[in-house]
Tab-separated table of N, CA and C in Angstrom:
chain	number	residue	atom	x	y	z
A	1	UNK	N	33.151	93.090	79.357
A	1	UNK	CA	31.556	92.776	79.273
A	1	UNK	C	30.907	93.995	79.151
A	2	UNK	N	29.683	93.666	78.374
A	2	UNK	CA	28.654	94.842	77.990
A	2	UNK	C	27.018	93.647	78.255
A	3	UNK	N	26.380	94.337	79.307
A	3	UNK	CA	24.961	93.713	78.978
A	3	UNK	C	23.988	94.138	78.548
A	4	UNK	N	23.103	93.204	77.720
A	4	UNK	CA	22.117	93.734	76.910
A	4	UNK	C	20.881	93.176	77.586
A	5	UNK	N	20.105	94.281	77.905
A	5	UNK	CA	19.125	94.159	78.501
A	5	UNK	C	17.764	93.656	77.734
A	6	UNK	N	16.879	92.796	78.382
A	6	UNK	CA	15.805	92.447	77.661
A	6	UNK	C	15.037	93.249	76.989
A	7	UNK	N	14.907	94.642	77.147
A	7	UNK	CA	14.206	95.396	76.401
A	7	UNK	C	15.028	96.020	75.230
A	8	UNK	N	16.137	96.315	75.373
A	8	UNK	CA	17.130	96.246	73.977
A	8	UNK	C	17.113	95.352	73.367
A	9	UNK	N	17.204	93.929	73.571
A	9	UNK	CA	17.321	92.808	72.932
A	9	UNK	C	16.027	92.610	72.069
A	10	UNK	N	15.165	92.827	72.589
A	10	UNK	CA	13.270	93.002	71.825
A	10	UNK	C	13.600	93.726	70.753
A	11	UNK	N	14.019	95.110	71.139
A	11	UNK	CA	14.071	96.272	69.808
A	11	UNK	C	15.013	95.935	68.954
A	12	UNK	N	16.179	95.189	69.096
A	12	UNK	CA	17.068	95.258	68.219
A	12	UNK	C	16.412	94.225	67.299
A	13	UNK	N	16.117	93.122	67.978
A	13	UNK	CA	15.250	91.964	66.981
A	13	UNK	C	14.491	92.616	66.322
A	14	UNK	N	13.553	93.303	66.515
A	14	UNK	CA	12.299	94.017	65.966
A	14	UNK	C	12.870	94.667	64.993
A	15	UNK	N	14.366	95.563	65.270
A	15	UNK	CA	14.726	96.325	64.129
A	15	UNK	C	15.307	95.512	63.069
A	16	UNK	N	16.009	94.430	63.466
A	16	UNK	CA	16.498	93.666	62.433
A	16	UNK	C	15.273	92.775	61.517
A	17	UNK	N	14.343	92.561	62.254
A	17	UNK	CA	13.136	91.986	61.156
A	17	UNK	C	12.686	93.102	60.438
A	18	UNK	N	12.522	94.294	60.895
A	18	UNK	CA	12.163	95.157	60.032
A	18	UNK	C	12.802	95.500	58.595
A	19	UNK	N	14.446	95.097	58.750
A	19	UNK	CA	15.304	95.632	57.888
A	19	UNK	C	15.121	94.665	56.723
A	20	UNK	N	14.406	93.316	56.831
A	20	UNK	CA	14.615	92.364	56.137
A	20	UNK	C	15.801	91.794	55.340
A	21	UNK	N	16.965	91.850	55.928
A	21	UNK	CA	17.923	91.627	55.429
A	21	UNK	C	18.500	90.006	56.049
A	22	UNK	N	18.533	89.336	55.614
A	22	UNK	CA	19.040	88.043	56.432
A	22	UNK	C	20.564	87.935	56.575
A	23	UNK	N	21.210	88.740	55.823
A	23	UNK	CA	22.512	88.872	55.750
A	23	UNK	C	23.103	89.496	56.961
A	24	UNK	N	22.487	90.260	57.350
A	24	UNK	CA	23.273	91.298	58.977
A	24	UNK	C	23.158	90.060	59.848
A	25	UNK	N	24.894	90.401	60.375
A	25	UNK	CA	25.301	89.622	61.322
A	25	UNK	C	24.952	90.046	62.856
A	26	UNK	N	24.842	91.379	62.651
A	26	UNK	CA	25.058	92.498	63.913
A	26	UNK	C	24.752	93.553	64.005
A	27	UNK	N	24.382	94.249	65.037
A	27	UNK	CA	24.285	95.316	65.104
A	27	UNK	C	25.499	96.098	66.266
A	28	UNK	N	26.548	97.160	65.472
A	28	UNK	CA	27.581	97.410	65.994
A	28	UNK	C	27.135	98.648	66.466
A	29	UNK	N	27.672	98.690	67.687
A	29	UNK	CA	27.766	99.552	68.917
A	29	UNK	C	29.036	100.348	68.983
A	30	UNK	N	29.527	101.750	68.759
A	30	UNK	CA	30.649	101.947	68.672
A	30	UNK	C	30.583	103.547	69.409
A	31	UNK	N	31.681	103.906	69.557
A	31	UNK	CA	32.133	105.029	70.487
A	31	UNK	C	32.800	105.972	69.044
A	32	UNK	N	32.407	107.580	69.148
A	32	UNK	CA	33.409	108.054	68.499
A	32	UNK	C	33.294	109.364	68.925
A	33	UNK	N	34.189	110.401	68.672
A	33	UNK	CA	34.406	111.586	69.171
A	33	UNK	C	33.295	112.356	68.832
A	34	UNK	N	32.832	113.294	69.649
A	34	UNK	CA	31.765	114.502	69.116
A	34	UNK	C	30.829	114.373	70.664
A	35	UNK	N	29.703	115.397	69.950
A	35	UNK	CA	28.989	115.589	71.132
A	35	UNK	C	29.286	116.719	72.033
A	36	UNK	N	28.099	116.967	72.768
A	36	UNK	CA	28.844	117.818	73.710
A	36	UNK	C	29.697	117.763	74.598
A	37	UNK	N	29.829	116.767	75.197
A	37	UNK	CA	30.687	115.894	76.141
A	37	UNK	C	31.794	115.259	75.983
A	38	UNK	N	31.966	115.583	74.446
A	38	UNK	CA	33.436	114.777	74.154
A	38	UNK	C	33.232	113.494	73.424
A	39	UNK	N	32.558	112.240	73.918
A	39	UNK	CA	32.059	111.347	72.973
A	39	UNK	C	30.833	110.998	73.171
A	40	UNK	N	30.632	110.175	71.527
A	40	UNK	CA	28.929	109.923	71.439
A	40	UNK	C	28.967	108.546	70.599
A	41	UNK	N	27.966	107.647	71.294
A	41	UNK	CA	27.657	106.530	70.864
A	41	UNK	C	26.823	106.414	69.704
A	42	UNK	N	27.491	105.283	68.818
A	42	UNK	CA	26.690	105.165	67.354
A	42	UNK	C	26.560	103.895	67.221
A	43	UNK	N	25.035	103.664	66.429
A	43	UNK	CA	24.739	101.999	66.088
A	43	UNK	C	24.449	101.989	64.508
A	44	UNK	N	25.144	101.170	64.165
A	44	UNK	CA	24.892	100.906	62.846
A	44	UNK	C	24.820	99.077	62.453
A	45	UNK	N	23.904	98.710	61.581
A	45	UNK	CA	24.086	97.079	61.141
A	45	UNK	C	25.204	96.814	60.731
A	46	UNK	N	25.952	95.528	60.920
A	46	UNK	CA	27.061	95.378	60.460
A	46	UNK	C	27.027	93.733	59.597
A	47	UNK	N	27.673	93.367	58.596
A	47	UNK	CA	27.403	92.175	57.851
A	47	UNK	C	28.488	91.420	58.133
A	48	UNK	N	29.889	91.999	58.332
A	48	UNK	CA	30.772	91.022	58.847
A	48	UNK	C	31.666	91.385	59.988
A	49	UNK	N	32.050	90.178	60.694
A	49	UNK	CA	32.727	90.537	62.334
A	49	UNK	C	34.496	90.843	61.836
A	50	UNK	N	34.611	91.816	62.129
A	50	UNK	CA	36.076	92.301	62.275
A	50	UNK	C	37.079	91.374	63.354
A	51	UNK	N	38.250	91.256	62.761
A	51	UNK	CA	38.950	90.379	63.896
A	51	UNK	C	39.158	90.868	65.318
A	52	UNK	N	39.103	92.252	65.817
A	52	UNK	CA	39.305	92.693	66.487
A	52	UNK	C	38.133	93.092	67.380
A	53	UNK	N	36.701	92.405	66.742
A	53	UNK	CA	35.147	92.790	67.456
A	53	UNK	C	35.030	91.753	68.770
A	54	UNK	N	34.466	92.544	69.690
A	54	UNK	CA	33.728	91.939	70.846
A	54	UNK	C	32.663	91.170	70.366
A	55	UNK	N	31.876	90.196	70.813
A	55	UNK	CA	31.060	89.738	70.148
A	55	UNK	C	29.858	89.608	71.334
A	56	UNK	N	28.253	89.908	71.428
A	56	UNK	CA	27.475	89.870	72.779
A	56	UNK	C	26.466	89.515	72.049
A	57	UNK	N	26.014	87.994	72.149
A	57	UNK	CA	24.514	87.685	71.711
A	57	UNK	C	23.445	88.580	72.136
A	58	UNK	N	22.725	88.575	70.906
A	58	UNK	CA	21.071	89.233	71.201
A	58	UNK	C	20.092	87.811	71.149
A	59	UNK	N	20.262	87.341	69.921
A	59	UNK	CA	19.287	85.736	69.641
A	59	UNK	C	20.595	84.726	68.695
A	60	UNK	N	19.842	83.769	68.628
A	60	UNK	CA	20.981	83.121	67.871
A	60	UNK	C	21.664	83.523	66.773
A	61	UNK	N	21.030	84.063	65.996
A	61	UNK	CA	21.721	84.470	64.595
A	61	UNK	C	22.031	86.344	64.637
A	62	UNK	N	21.808	86.662	65.914
A	62	UNK	CA	22.060	88.202	65.968
A	62	UNK	C	22.750	88.302	66.670
A	63	UNK	N	24.030	89.374	66.721
A	63	UNK	CA	25.008	89.778	67.968
A	63	UNK	C	25.209	91.086	67.640
A	64	UNK	N	25.664	91.665	68.749
A	64	UNK	CA	26.081	93.095	69.150
A	64	UNK	C	27.913	93.269	68.842
A	65	UNK	N	28.175	93.781	67.786
A	65	UNK	CA	29.487	93.697	67.762
A	65	UNK	C	30.158	95.226	68.203
A	66	UNK	N	31.212	95.018	69.080
A	66	UNK	CA	31.986	96.341	69.554
A	66	UNK	C	33.390	96.288	69.217
A	67	UNK	N	34.014	97.224	68.478
A	67	UNK	CA	35.112	97.124	68.159
A	67	UNK	C	36.119	97.548	69.369
A	68	UNK	N	37.321	97.011	69.360
A	68	UNK	CA	38.567	97.021	70.590
A	68	UNK	C	38.534	98.399	71.118
A	69	UNK	N	38.807	99.462	70.332
A	69	UNK	CA	38.738	100.935	70.629
A	69	UNK	C	37.587	101.411	71.559
A	70	UNK	N	36.467	100.888	70.977
A	70	UNK	CA	35.177	101.292	71.923
A	70	UNK	C	34.850	100.529	73.135
A	71	UNK	N	35.421	99.311	72.833
A	71	UNK	CA	35.224	98.347	74.220
A	71	UNK	C	35.854	99.102	75.550
A	72	UNK	N	37.174	99.992	75.246
A	72	UNK	CA	37.783	100.561	76.539
A	72	UNK	C	37.015	101.456	77.172
A	73	UNK	N	35.902	102.085	76.242
A	73	UNK	CA	34.826	102.864	76.935
A	73	UNK	C	33.812	102.165	77.488
A	74	UNK	N	33.484	101.081	76.852
A	74	UNK	CA	31.594	100.843	77.146
A	74	UNK	C	31.796	99.251	77.859
A	75	UNK	N	33.019	99.004	78.564
A	75	UNK	CA	33.173	97.860	79.368
A	75	UNK	C	32.377	98.160	81.106
A	76	UNK	N	31.797	97.063	80.815
A	76	UNK	CA	30.465	97.013	81.769
A	76	UNK	C	29.452	97.869	81.582
A	77	UNK	N	29.282	98.408	80.513
A	77	UNK	CA	27.939	99.228	80.288
A	77	UNK	C	26.592	98.132	80.068
A	78	UNK	N	25.639	98.461	80.221
A	78	UNK	CA	24.537	97.874	79.965
A	78	UNK	C	23.806	98.568	78.762
A	79	UNK	N	23.278	98.215	78.042
A	79	UNK	CA	22.469	98.893	77.097
A	79	UNK	C	20.747	98.483	77.138
A	80	UNK	N	19.958	99.440	77.542
A	80	UNK	CA	18.375	99.567	77.317
A	80	UNK	C	17.966	99.924	76.417
A	81	UNK	N	16.570	99.585	76.080
A	81	UNK	CA	15.599	100.715	75.538
A	81	UNK	C	14.487	100.873	76.358
A	82	UNK	N	14.245	102.267	76.224
A	82	UNK	CA	13.392	103.060	77.149
A	82	UNK	C	12.201	103.857	76.072
A	83	UNK	N	10.993	103.888	76.741
A	83	UNK	CA	10.052	104.412	76.101
A	83	UNK	C	9.293	105.124	76.878
A	84	UNK	N	9.109	106.510	76.546
A	84	UNK	CA	8.727	107.464	77.666
A	84	UNK	C	7.703	108.255	76.807
A	85	UNK	N	7.066	109.179	77.484
A	85	UNK	CA	5.948	109.969	77.135
A	85	UNK	C	6.682	110.977	75.718
A	86	UNK	N	7.820	111.606	76.144
A	86	UNK	CA	8.573	112.350	74.586
A	86	UNK	C	9.314	111.445	73.495
A	87	UNK	N	9.306	110.059	73.961
A	87	UNK	CA	9.824	109.508	72.706
A	87	UNK	C	10.412	107.909	73.458
A	88	UNK	N	11.265	107.178	72.477
A	88	UNK	CA	11.902	106.226	72.792
A	88	UNK	C	13.081	105.980	72.085
A	89	UNK	N	14.303	105.460	72.957
A	89	UNK	CA	15.407	105.268	72.307
A	89	UNK	C	16.236	104.415	73.334
A	90	UNK	N	17.514	104.191	72.410
A	90	UNK	CA	18.194	103.197	73.334
A	90	UNK	C	19.050	104.110	74.352
A	91	UNK	N	19.387	103.643	75.841
A	91	UNK	CA	19.940	104.253	76.541
A	91	UNK	C	21.326	103.380	76.922
A	92	UNK	N	22.195	103.629	77.278
A	92	UNK	CA	23.475	103.396	77.577
A	92	UNK	C	23.491	103.806	78.745
A	93	UNK	N	23.544	102.685	79.896
A	93	UNK	CA	24.035	103.036	81.203
A	93	UNK	C	25.680	102.738	81.331
A	94	UNK	N	26.412	103.568	81.115
A	94	UNK	CA	28.072	103.545	81.209
A	94	UNK	C	28.867	103.699	82.625
A	95	UNK	N	29.402	102.799	83.424
A	95	UNK	CA	30.024	102.903	84.484
A	95	UNK	C	31.327	103.880	84.262
A	96	UNK	N	31.769	103.831	82.906
A	96	UNK	CA	33.036	104.599	82.628
A	96	UNK	C	32.687	106.075	82.747
A	97	UNK	N	31.617	106.779	82.085
A	97	UNK	CA	31.461	108.016	82.048
A	97	UNK	C	31.374	108.602	83.497
A	98	UNK	N	32.059	109.711	83.391
A	98	UNK	CA	32.311	110.502	84.578
A	98	UNK	C	31.485	111.859	84.250
A	99	UNK	N	30.906	111.996	83.419
A	99	UNK	CA	29.994	113.272	82.783
A	99	UNK	C	29.394	112.886	81.794
A	100	UNK	N	27.883	113.093	81.314
A	100	UNK	CA	27.165	113.188	79.988
A	100	UNK	C	26.139	114.440	80.064
A	101	UNK	N	25.915	114.498	78.964
A	101	UNK	CA	24.932	115.516	78.176
A	101	UNK	C	23.693	115.317	78.859
A	102	UNK	N	22.661	116.462	78.885
A	102	UNK	CA	21.598	116.036	79.281
A	102	UNK	C	20.585	115.078	78.595
A	103	UNK	N	20.530	114.912	77.533
A	103	UNK	CA	19.926	114.016	76.516
A	103	UNK	C	20.769	112.644	76.774
A	104	UNK	N	21.791	112.212	77.232
A	104	UNK	CA	22.317	111.123	77.430
A	104	UNK	C	22.883	110.553	75.953
A	105	UNK	N	23.222	111.289	74.792
A	105	UNK	CA	23.803	110.862	73.728
A	105	UNK	C	25.577	111.116	73.871
A	106	UNK	N	25.670	111.763	74.714
A	106	UNK	CA	27.308	112.121	74.613
A	106	UNK	C	27.866	111.930	76.175
A	107	UNK	N	28.932	111.680	76.198
A	107	UNK	CA	29.874	111.683	77.487
A	107	UNK	C	31.065	111.866	77.648
A	108	UNK	N	31.412	112.167	78.693
A	108	UNK	CA	33.276	112.075	78.762
A	108	UNK	C	33.802	111.098	79.601
A	109	UNK	N	35.097	110.719	79.561
A	109	UNK	CA	35.779	110.042	80.765
A	109	UNK	C	36.972	110.473	81.388
């Protein structure tokens, strides 16, 4: 299970509207190797659901997709969107991370 905070859901919806592409089905959230702590998060628009995708609703016609390999690292995570003096970004509070870099974009398990 992944939780999508209301701040993240609102920002994802705004970005989806800005794309002006009604064929987009989801925002894909994934984990890949890299970053200063070993793994990093990625986000991309998705037009098709894969067979092994987990699906989490953002709104009626928009989802978040997470592939099975990434899900093992994201289980129990909370996705938020934070706006601060120095900028704004998506933040993933990941209970599986044993260490993370200073900027929060990479983590270790």
